[in-house]
CSV table of C-alpha atoms and ligand atoms in Angstrom, one decimal:
chain,number,residue,atom,x,y,z
A,58,MET,CA,0.0,0.0,0.0
A,59,SER,CA,1.4,3.4,-1.0
A,60,GLU,CA,0.7,6.5,1.2
A,61,ASP,CA,1.2,8.6,-1.8
A,62,GLN,CA,-1.7,7.5,-3.7
A,63,PRO,CA,-4.8,9.6,-3.9
A,64,ILE,CA,-7.8,8.3,-1.9
A,65,ILE,CA,-11.2,7.1,-3.3
A,66,ASP,CA,-13.8,7.1,-0.7
A,67,PRO,CA,-15.9,3.9,-1.2
A,68,TRP,CA,-18.8,5.4,0.9
A,69,ALA,CA,-19.1,8.7,-0.9
A,70,ALA,CA,-21.2,9.4,-4.1
A,71,ILE,CA,-18.3,10.0,-6.6
A,72,LYS,CA,-18.5,10.8,-10.2
A,73,ILE,CA,-15.8,10.1,-12.8
A,74,ASP,CA,-15.3,11.9,-16.0
A,75,ASP,CA,-12.1,10.5,-17.2
A,76,TYR,CA,-11.7,6.6,-16.4
A,77,GLU,CA,-8.4,6.4,-18.1
A,78,GLN,CA,-6.9,9.1,-16.0
A,79,VAL,CA,-8.1,7.2,-12.8
A,80,PHE,CA,-6.9,3.9,-14.2
A,81,ARG,CA,-3.4,5.4,-14.7
A,82,GLU,CA,-3.3,6.9,-11.3
A,83,PHE,CA,-4.3,3.6,-9.5
A,84,GLY,CA,-2.4,1.1,-12.0
A,85,ILE,CA,-5.7,-0.5,-13.4
A,86,GLU,CA,-5.4,-2.2,-16.8
A,87,SER,CA,-7.7,-2.0,-19.7
A,88,PHE,CA,-10.3,-4.7,-20.2
A,89,VAL,CA,-10.5,-4.4,-23.9
A,90,PRO,CA,-8.2,-7.1,-24.9
A,91,TYR,CA,-10.4,-9.8,-23.0
A,92,VAL,CA,-13.6,-8.5,-24.7
A,93,LYS,CA,-12.1,-9.6,-28.0
A,94,ALA,CA,-10.9,-13.0,-26.5
A,95,PHE,CA,-14.3,-14.1,-25.4
A,96,PRO,CA,-16.4,-15.1,-28.4
A,97,ASP,CA,-19.5,-14.9,-26.2
A,98,ALA,CA,-18.5,-11.8,-24.0
A,99,HIS,CA,-21.3,-10.6,-21.9
A,100,LEU,CA,-22.9,-7.4,-23.3
A,101,LEU,CA,-21.7,-5.3,-20.4
A,102,MET,CA,-18.2,-6.4,-21.6
A,103,ARG,CA,-18.7,-5.7,-25.4
A,104,ARG,CA,-20.6,-2.6,-24.9
A,105,GLY,CA,-18.0,-1.0,-22.8
A,106,VAL,CA,-19.3,-1.0,-19.3
A,107,VAL,CA,-16.7,-3.4,-18.0
A,108,VAL,CA,-13.5,-1.2,-18.7
A,109,GLY,CA,-10.7,-2.2,-16.3
A,110,HIS,CA,-9.1,-5.1,-14.4
A,111,ARG,CA,-6.3,-6.1,-12.1
A,112,GLY,CA,-4.9,-9.5,-12.7
A,113,PHE,CA,-7.7,-10.9,-15.0
A,114,GLN,CA,-5.3,-13.1,-16.9
A,115,LEU,CA,-5.6,-15.6,-14.1
A,116,ILE,CA,-9.3,-15.7,-14.5
A,117,TYR,CA,-9.1,-15.9,-18.2
A,118,ASP,CA,-6.8,-18.9,-18.1
A,119,CYS,CA,-9.2,-20.7,-15.7
A,120,ILE,CA,-12.2,-20.2,-18.0
A,121,LYS,CA,-10.1,-21.3,-21.1
A,122,SER,CA,-8.7,-24.4,-19.3
A,123,ARG,CA,-12.0,-25.2,-17.2
A,124,ALA,CA,-10.0,-24.8,-14.1
A,125,SER,CA,-11.6,-24.0,-10.8
A,126,PHE,CA,-12.0,-20.2,-9.9
A,127,VAL,CA,-14.3,-17.9,-7.7
A,128,VAL,CA,-16.4,-15.1,-8.4
A,129,ILE,CA,-17.6,-13.0,-5.4
A,130,THR,CA,-19.5,-9.8,-4.9
A,131,GLY,CA,-21.5,-8.6,-2.0
A,132,ARG,CA,-24.7,-6.8,-1.5
A,133,ALA,CA,-25.4,-4.3,1.2
A,134,THR,CA,-28.7,-5.1,3.0
A,135,SER,CA,-29.7,-1.4,2.7
A,136,GLY,CA,-32.6,-1.6,0.4
A,137,PRO,CA,-33.9,-3.4,-2.8
A,138,MET,CA,-31.6,-3.7,-5.7
A,139,HIS,CA,-31.8,-1.3,-8.6
A,140,PHE,CA,-30.7,-1.9,-12.2
A,141,GLY,CA,-27.2,-0.5,-11.3
A,142,HIS,CA,-26.9,-3.4,-8.8
A,143,LYS,CA,-28.6,-5.8,-11.2
A,144,MET,CA,-25.7,-5.5,-13.8
A,145,VAL,CA,-23.0,-6.9,-11.3
A,146,PHE,CA,-25.2,-9.8,-10.6
A,147,ASP,CA,-25.8,-10.3,-14.4
A,148,LEU,CA,-22.0,-10.6,-14.7
A,149,LEU,CA,-21.7,-13.0,-11.8
A,150,ILE,CA,-24.3,-15.3,-13.4
A,151,TRP,CA,-22.2,-15.1,-16.7
A,152,TYR,CA,-19.2,-16.3,-14.7
A,153,GLN,CA,-21.2,-18.9,-13.1
A,154,ARG,CA,-22.1,-20.3,-16.5
A,155,HIS,CA,-18.3,-20.2,-17.4
A,156,GLY,CA,-17.5,-22.5,-14.5
A,157,ALA,CA,-17.2,-20.2,-11.5
A,158,ASP,CA,-17.9,-20.9,-7.8
A,159,VAL,CA,-20.1,-18.1,-6.8
A,160,PHE,CA,-20.1,-16.4,-3.4
A,161,ILE,CA,-22.5,-13.6,-2.3
A,162,PRO,CA,-22.0,-12.0,1.1
A,163,LEU,CA,-25.1,-10.0,2.3
A,164,SER,CA,-23.2,-7.1,3.9
A,165,GLU,CA,-25.2,-6.3,7.0
A,166,ALA,CA,-22.1,-5.1,8.8
A,167,GLU,CA,-21.8,-2.2,6.6
A,168,SER,CA,-25.5,-1.4,6.5
A,169,TYR,CA,-25.4,-1.5,10.4
A,170,ALA,CA,-22.2,0.4,11.1
A,171,VAL,CA,-22.3,3.0,8.1
A,172,ARG,CA,-26.0,3.5,7.5
A,173,GLY,CA,-27.4,2.7,10.9
A,174,ILE,CA,-30.0,0.1,9.8
A,175,SER,CA,-31.0,-2.4,12.5
A,176,TRP,CA,-29.8,-6.0,12.4
A,177,GLU,CA,-33.5,-7.2,12.2
A,178,GLU,CA,-34.2,-4.8,9.1
A,179,CYS,CA,-31.0,-5.9,7.4
A,180,ARG,CA,-32.1,-9.6,7.7
A,181,ARG,CA,-35.5,-8.7,6.3
A,182,ILE,CA,-34.2,-6.8,3.3
A,183,GLY,CA,-31.8,-9.6,2.5
A,184,LEU,CA,-34.3,-12.3,2.6
A,185,GLU,CA,-37.3,-10.6,1.2
A,186,GLU,CA,-35.9,-8.1,-1.2
A,187,ILE,CA,-32.4,-9.1,-2.4
A,188,VAL,CA,-32.1,-12.8,-2.4
A,189,PRO,CA,-35.4,-13.5,-4.4
A,190,SER,CA,-34.2,-11.1,-7.1
A,191,LEU,CA,-30.8,-12.9,-7.3
A,192,ILE,CA,-32.5,-16.2,-7.8
A,193,ALA,CA,-35.1,-14.7,-10.4
A,194,LEU,CA,-32.2,-13.3,-12.4
A,195,GLY,CA,-31.0,-16.8,-13.0
A,196,LEU,CA,-28.6,-17.7,-10.3
A,197,GLU,CA,-27.9,-21.5,-9.9
A,198,PRO,CA,-28.3,-23.0,-6.5
A,199,THR,CA,-24.6,-24.0,-6.5
A,200,ALA,CA,-24.1,-20.3,-5.5
A,201,ARG,CA,-23.4,-19.7,-1.7
A,202,ILE,CA,-25.1,-16.6,-0.2
A,203,TYR,CA,-24.7,-15.8,3.4
A,204,PHE,CA,-25.1,-13.2,6.1
A,205,GLN,CA,-21.7,-11.9,7.4
A,206,MET,CA,-22.7,-12.0,10.9
A,207,ASP,CA,-23.8,-15.7,10.8
A,208,THR,CA,-20.5,-16.8,9.5
A,209,LEU,CA,-18.0,-17.4,12.3
A,210,SER,CA,-15.1,-18.3,9.9
A,211,LEU,CA,-15.5,-15.0,8.2
A,212,LEU,CA,-15.5,-13.0,11.4
A,213,LYS,CA,-12.3,-14.9,12.6
A,214,LEU,CA,-10.6,-14.3,9.4
A,215,ALA,CA,-11.4,-10.6,9.6
A,216,TYR,CA,-9.8,-10.4,13.0
A,217,THR,CA,-6.9,-12.4,12.0
A,218,PHE,CA,-6.2,-10.0,9.0
A,219,SER,CA,-6.7,-6.9,11.2
A,220,ARG,CA,-3.5,-7.9,13.2
A,221,LYS,CA,-1.2,-7.1,10.2
A,222,ILE,CA,-2.8,-3.6,9.1
A,223,THR,CA,-1.9,-0.6,11.0
A,224,LEU,CA,-4.4,2.3,11.4
A,225,ASN,CA,-2.1,4.5,9.4
A,226,GLU,CA,-2.3,2.1,6.5
A,227,ALA,CA,-6.0,1.9,6.6
A,228,GLN,CA,-6.1,5.6,6.9
A,229,SER,CA,-3.9,6.1,3.9
A,230,ILE,CA,-6.3,4.0,1.8
A,231,TYR,CA,-9.8,5.0,3.2
A,232,GLY,CA,-9.1,8.5,4.6
A,233,PHE,CA,-11.2,7.9,7.7
A,234,SER,CA,-12.1,11.0,9.9
A,235,GLY,CA,-11.9,11.3,13.5
A,236,SER,CA,-15.8,11.2,13.6
A,237,ASP,CA,-16.1,7.7,11.8
A,238,ASN,CA,-17.2,5.0,14.3
A,239,MET,CA,-15.1,2.0,15.0
A,240,GLY,CA,-17.5,-0.3,13.2
A,241,LYS,CA,-16.9,1.6,10.0
A,242,ILE,CA,-13.1,1.5,10.5
A,243,PHE,CA,-13.2,-2.3,11.2
A,244,PHE,CA,-15.6,-3.2,8.3
A,245,PRO,CA,-12.9,-3.2,5.5
A,246,PHE,CA,-11.5,-6.2,7.3
A,247,ILE,CA,-14.8,-8.1,7.0
A,248,GLN,CA,-14.9,-7.2,3.4
A,249,VAL,CA,-11.4,-8.6,2.9
A,250,ALA,CA,-12.3,-11.6,4.7
A,251,ASP,CA,-15.4,-12.0,2.2
A,252,ILE,CA,-13.1,-12.0,-0.7
A,253,LEU,CA,-10.6,-14.4,0.7
A,254,LEU,CA,-12.9,-16.8,2.6
A,255,PRO,CA,-13.6,-19.0,-0.5
A,256,GLN,CA,-9.9,-19.8,-0.6
A,257,LEU,CA,-10.0,-21.5,3.0
A,258,PRO,CA,-9.9,-25.3,2.8
A,259,GLU,CA,-13.5,-25.8,3.8
A,260,PHE,CA,-14.7,-23.5,1.1
A,261,GLY,CA,-12.7,-24.9,-1.8
A,262,GLY,CA,-9.1,-24.0,-1.1
A,263,PRO,CA,-6.7,-21.5,-2.7
A,264,ARG,CA,-7.7,-20.6,-6.2
A,265,PRO,CA,-8.0,-17.6,-8.5
A,266,THR,CA,-10.8,-15.3,-7.6
A,267,VAL,CA,-12.4,-12.3,-9.5
A,268,VAL,CA,-14.3,-9.4,-7.9
A,269,PRO,CA,-16.4,-7.4,-10.3
A,270,VAL,CA,-16.7,-4.0,-8.9
A,271,SER,CA,-17.4,-0.3,-9.6
A,272,ILE,CA,-14.2,1.8,-9.4
A,273,ASP,CA,-15.3,3.4,-6.1
A,274,GLN,CA,-14.7,-0.1,-4.5
A,275,ASP,CA,-11.1,-0.2,-5.5
A,276,PRO,CA,-9.9,0.6,-2.1
A,277,HIS,CA,-11.2,-2.8,-0.7
A,278,ILE,CA,-9.5,-4.6,-3.8
A,279,ARG,CA,-6.2,-3.0,-3.1
A,280,ILE,CA,-6.2,-3.7,0.6
A,281,THR,CA,-7.4,-7.3,-0.1
A,282,ARG,CA,-4.5,-7.9,-2.5
A,283,ASP,CA,-2.1,-6.7,-0.1
A,284,VAL,CA,-3.5,-8.8,2.8
A,285,ALA,CA,-3.4,-11.9,0.5
A,286,GLU,CA,0.4,-11.3,0.0
A,287,ARG,CA,1.1,-10.8,3.8
A,288,PHE,CA,-0.8,-14.0,4.7
A,289,VAL,CA,0.6,-16.1,1.8
A,290,SER,CA,2.8,-18.2,4.0
A,291,GLU,CA,-0.1,-19.0,6.4
A,292,TYR,CA,-3.0,-19.5,3.9
A,293,ASN,CA,-1.4,-19.9,0.5
A,294,PHE,CA,-3.7,-17.4,-0.9
A,295,VAL,CA,-3.9,-16.6,-4.8
A,296,LYS,CA,-4.0,-12.7,-5.0
A,297,PRO,CA,-7.6,-11.8,-6.0
A,298,SER,CA,-8.3,-10.3,-9.5
A,299,SER,CA,-10.9,-7.5,-10.1
A,300,THR,CA,-12.8,-6.0,-13.0
A,301,TYR,CA,-14.1,-2.5,-12.9
A,302,HIS,CA,-17.3,-1.2,-14.4
A,303,LYS,CA,-18.5,2.3,-15.2
A,304,PHE,CA,-21.3,3.9,-13.2
A,305,LEU,CA,-24.5,3.8,-15.2
A,306,SER,CA,-26.6,7.0,-15.7
A,307,GLY,CA,-29.9,7.7,-13.9
A,308,LEU,CA,-33.1,8.5,-15.5
A,309,LYS,CA,-33.1,12.1,-14.6
A,310,VAL,CA,-31.0,15.1,-15.9
A,311,ASP,CA,-28.3,16.6,-13.9
A,312,PRO,CA,-29.0,20.4,-14.0
A,313,GLU,CA,-25.4,21.1,-13.8
A,314,THR,CA,-24.3,19.1,-17.0
A,315,GLY,CA,-27.5,19.0,-18.8
A,316,LYS,CA,-26.8,15.2,-19.2
A,317,PRO,CA,-28.2,12.2,-17.4
A,318,GLY,CA,-27.4,12.4,-13.7
A,319,LYS,CA,-26.2,9.4,-11.4
A,320,MET,CA,-28.5,6.4,-10.4
A,321,SER,CA,-29.1,6.7,-6.8
A,322,ALA,CA,-30.8,4.3,-4.3
A,323,SER,CA,-31.9,7.1,-2.2
A,324,ASP,CA,-33.7,8.8,-5.1
A,325,PRO,CA,-36.2,6.3,-6.5
A,326,GLU,CA,-37.0,8.4,-9.6
A,327,THR,CA,-33.4,8.0,-10.9
A,328,SER,CA,-33.6,4.2,-11.4
A,329,VAL,CA,-35.9,1.2,-11.7
A,330,PHE,CA,-35.7,-1.1,-8.7
A,331,LEU,CA,-36.2,-4.8,-9.1
A,332,THR,CA,-39.2,-4.6,-6.8
A,333,ASP,CA,-40.9,-1.8,-8.6
A,334,PRO,CA,-44.3,-2.9,-10.1
A,335,PRO,CA,-44.2,-3.2,-13.8
A,336,ASP,CA,-46.4,-0.2,-14.5
A,337,VAL,CA,-44.2,2.1,-12.1
A,338,ALA,CA,-41.1,0.9,-14.0
A,339,ALA,CA,-42.6,1.6,-17.3
A,340,GLY,CA,-43.8,5.0,-16.0
A,341,LYS,CA,-40.2,5.8,-15.1
A,342,LEU,CA,-38.8,5.1,-18.6
A,343,LEU,CA,-41.7,7.2,-20.2
A,344,ASN,CA,-40.6,10.2,-18.0
A,345,ALA,CA,-36.8,9.6,-18.5
A,346,PHE,CA,-34.5,12.3,-19.9
A,347,THR,CA,-33.8,12.0,-23.6
A,348,GLY,CA,-31.3,13.3,-26.2
A,349,GLY,CA,-34.2,14.3,-28.5
A,350,GLN,CA,-35.0,17.7,-29.8
A,351,PRO,CA,-37.5,20.0,-28.2
A,352,THR,CA,-40.2,19.2,-31.1
A,353,VAL,CA,-41.1,16.4,-33.4
A,354,ARG,CA,-40.3,18.6,-36.4
A,355,GLU,CA,-36.8,19.3,-35.2
A,356,GLN,CA,-36.3,15.9,-34.3
A,357,LYS,CA,-37.1,14.9,-38.0
A,358,GLU,CA,-34.9,17.7,-39.4
A,359,MET,CA,-31.9,17.3,-37.0
A,360,GLY,CA,-32.2,13.8,-35.5
A,361,GLY,CA,-31.7,12.9,-31.9
A,362,ASN,CA,-28.5,12.3,-29.8
A,363,PRO,CA,-28.5,8.7,-28.5
A,364,ASP,CA,-25.1,9.3,-27.0
A,365,ILE,CA,-26.5,11.5,-24.2
A,366,CYS,CA,-29.9,9.7,-23.9
A,367,SER,CA,-30.8,7.9,-20.7
A,368,VAL,CA,-33.3,5.9,-22.7
A,369,PHE,CA,-30.8,4.7,-25.2
A,370,GLU,CA,-28.6,3.8,-22.3
A,371,TRP,CA,-31.4,1.7,-20.9
A,372,LEU,CA,-31.9,0.0,-24.2
A,373,LYS,CA,-28.1,-0.5,-24.5
A,374,TYR,CA,-27.2,-1.8,-21.1
A,375,HIS,CA,-30.4,-3.5,-20.0
A,376,LEU,CA,-33.1,-4.2,-22.5
A,377,ILE,CA,-31.8,-5.1,-25.9
A,378,GLU,CA,-29.4,-8.2,-26.2
A,379,ASP,CA,-29.3,-8.2,-30.0
A,380,ASP,CA,-26.5,-5.9,-31.2
A,381,LYS,CA,-28.1,-5.5,-34.7
A,382,LYS,CA,-31.4,-4.3,-33.4
A,383,LEU,CA,-29.6,-1.7,-30.9
A,384,SER,CA,-27.5,-0.5,-33.9
A,385,GLU,CA,-30.6,0.1,-35.9
A,386,ILE,CA,-32.2,2.2,-33.2
A,387,TYR,CA,-29.1,4.3,-32.8
A,388,HIS,CA,-29.0,5.1,-36.6
A,389,VAL,CA,-32.8,5.8,-36.9
A,390,CYS,CA,-32.5,8.2,-33.9
A,391,LYS,CA,-29.7,10.0,-35.3
A,392,SER,CA,-31.4,10.3,-38.8
A,393,GLY,CA,-34.6,11.6,-37.4
A,394,ASP,CA,-36.6,8.7,-38.4
A,395,LEU,CA,-37.5,7.8,-34.9
A,396,THR,CA,-39.3,10.1,-32.5
A,397,CYS,CA,-38.6,10.1,-28.6
A,398,GLY,CA,-42.1,9.3,-27.9
A,399,ASP,CA,-42.2,6.1,-29.9
A,400,CYS,CA,-38.7,5.1,-28.6
A,401,LYS,CA,-39.7,5.8,-25.1
A,402,SER,CA,-42.9,3.7,-25.5
A,403,TYR,CA,-40.9,0.8,-26.9
A,404,ALA,CA,-38.4,0.9,-24.0
A,405,ALA,CA,-41.5,1.0,-21.5
A,406,GLU,CA,-42.9,-2.0,-23.2
A,407,LEU,CA,-39.6,-3.9,-22.8
A,408,ILE,CA,-39.2,-3.1,-19.2
A,409,TYR,CA,-42.8,-3.8,-18.3
A,410,ALA,CA,-42.4,-7.3,-19.8
A,411,PHE,CA,-39.1,-7.8,-18.0
A,412,MET,CA,-40.5,-6.7,-14.7
A,413,LYS,CA,-43.6,-8.8,-15.1
A,414,ASP,CA,-41.6,-12.0,-15.6
A,415,HIS,CA,-39.1,-10.9,-12.8
A,416,HIS,CA,-42.0,-10.6,-10.3
A,417,ARG,CA,-43.2,-14.0,-11.3
A,418,LYS,CA,-39.8,-15.5,-10.9
A,419,ARG,CA,-39.3,-13.7,-7.5
A,420,GLU,CA,-42.6,-15.4,-6.2
A,421,GLN,CA,-41.2,-18.7,-7.2
A,422,ALA,CA,-37.8,-17.9,-5.9
A,423,LYS,CA,-39.1,-17.2,-2.4
A,424,LYS,CA,-39.9,-21.0,-2.1
A,425,ILE,CA,-36.4,-22.1,-2.7
A,426,ILE,CA,-34.2,-19.5,-0.9
A,427,HIS,CA,-33.0,-22.2,1.5
A,428,LYS,CA,-31.2,-24.1,-1.4
A,429,TYR,CA,-28.8,-21.0,-1.8
A,430,MET,CA,-28.2,-19.9,1.8
A,431,MET,CA,-24.8,-21.2,3.1
A,432,GLN,CA,-25.2,-22.8,6.5
A,433,PRO,CA,-23.1,-21.2,9.1
B,146,SF4,FE1,-33.1,8.7,-27.2
B,146,SF4,FE2,-34.7,7.3,-28.6
B,146,SF4,FE3,-35.1,10.0,-28.5
B,146,SF4,FE4,-33.0,8.8,-29.8
B,146,SF4,S1,-35.1,8.6,-30.2
B,146,SF4,S2,-33.0,10.7,-28.4
B,146,SF4,S3,-32.6,7.1,-28.5
B,146,SF4,S4,-35.4,8.6,-26.8
């Protein structure tokens, strides 16, 4: 860990304009070569959402040689998942279909220490809102989902790791302030333990591990790679790899930039939640910010701008799998042959159908949650 590196605060709402510059500063590599290497790359890979990595060659080699590897990402039990969260689990499911052992910690420690949510509410959110959606998205029951506080070996591992990291080192990565509570200061060790837990003998032993995260979570990755090295003689850990995805835009315009703003769990109008009724989800897309012209006549004359349009972003990242179909919409938008009203109606129809199906699957999933929950 270098004390000279700038700090990214994983608990703050950050906005990044220049990913390449951030990658250079933090030593993150481009994911582009791997997009070309996978003939069936996930759409979030081939459409430029997954943009960076650390140590991904290990994972690529495992997929190619069908060797054992792990994919892990957690979900804070602070509320239902929105589509920004969904995309991470879409990637997890892709890795599962490519041979990964999947681990999903439900992060009640963070929700309790940082957001002040009671333990009981954390558990309710986990079991009633998050896990049914994960199953409904297509996760297979070989996945292991667990509550952090139920998992004694995790807590023991977190405490073990904390012995070799000083407060100064944690401070240089996270930039804690004097008013932060000790729960928040200890929490990173639980997250480090989440990532390395699958490498304990009882969970499958040392093997490559990939953690798909947004760039704001990189401090957790850096400290974990460092801890893996410091404890290699005791545990024989393989240093974990990571991939980095861009933040997706929200549905509302940012008044400062005139472009779509951030997706935020605390502002329900900026995103669609996986628990939203289908008509509410469709209504949100019908009201979304577009890159269209003020009038239909101007749209026909000048065309729209899909590159700044949140509706197009939803079609691109969530609703249209077929690259050819997406390209057609892009071009008829630019040529002025598509009006925003028709385009939004189409996006609303797609999300309505998705949500209807998702709710049906969620109800079925509630009956089989026990198959996915790892026993303490
Ligand atoms: Fe966006 Fe569609 Fe309007 Fe083009 S036609 S600006 S893609 S809503």
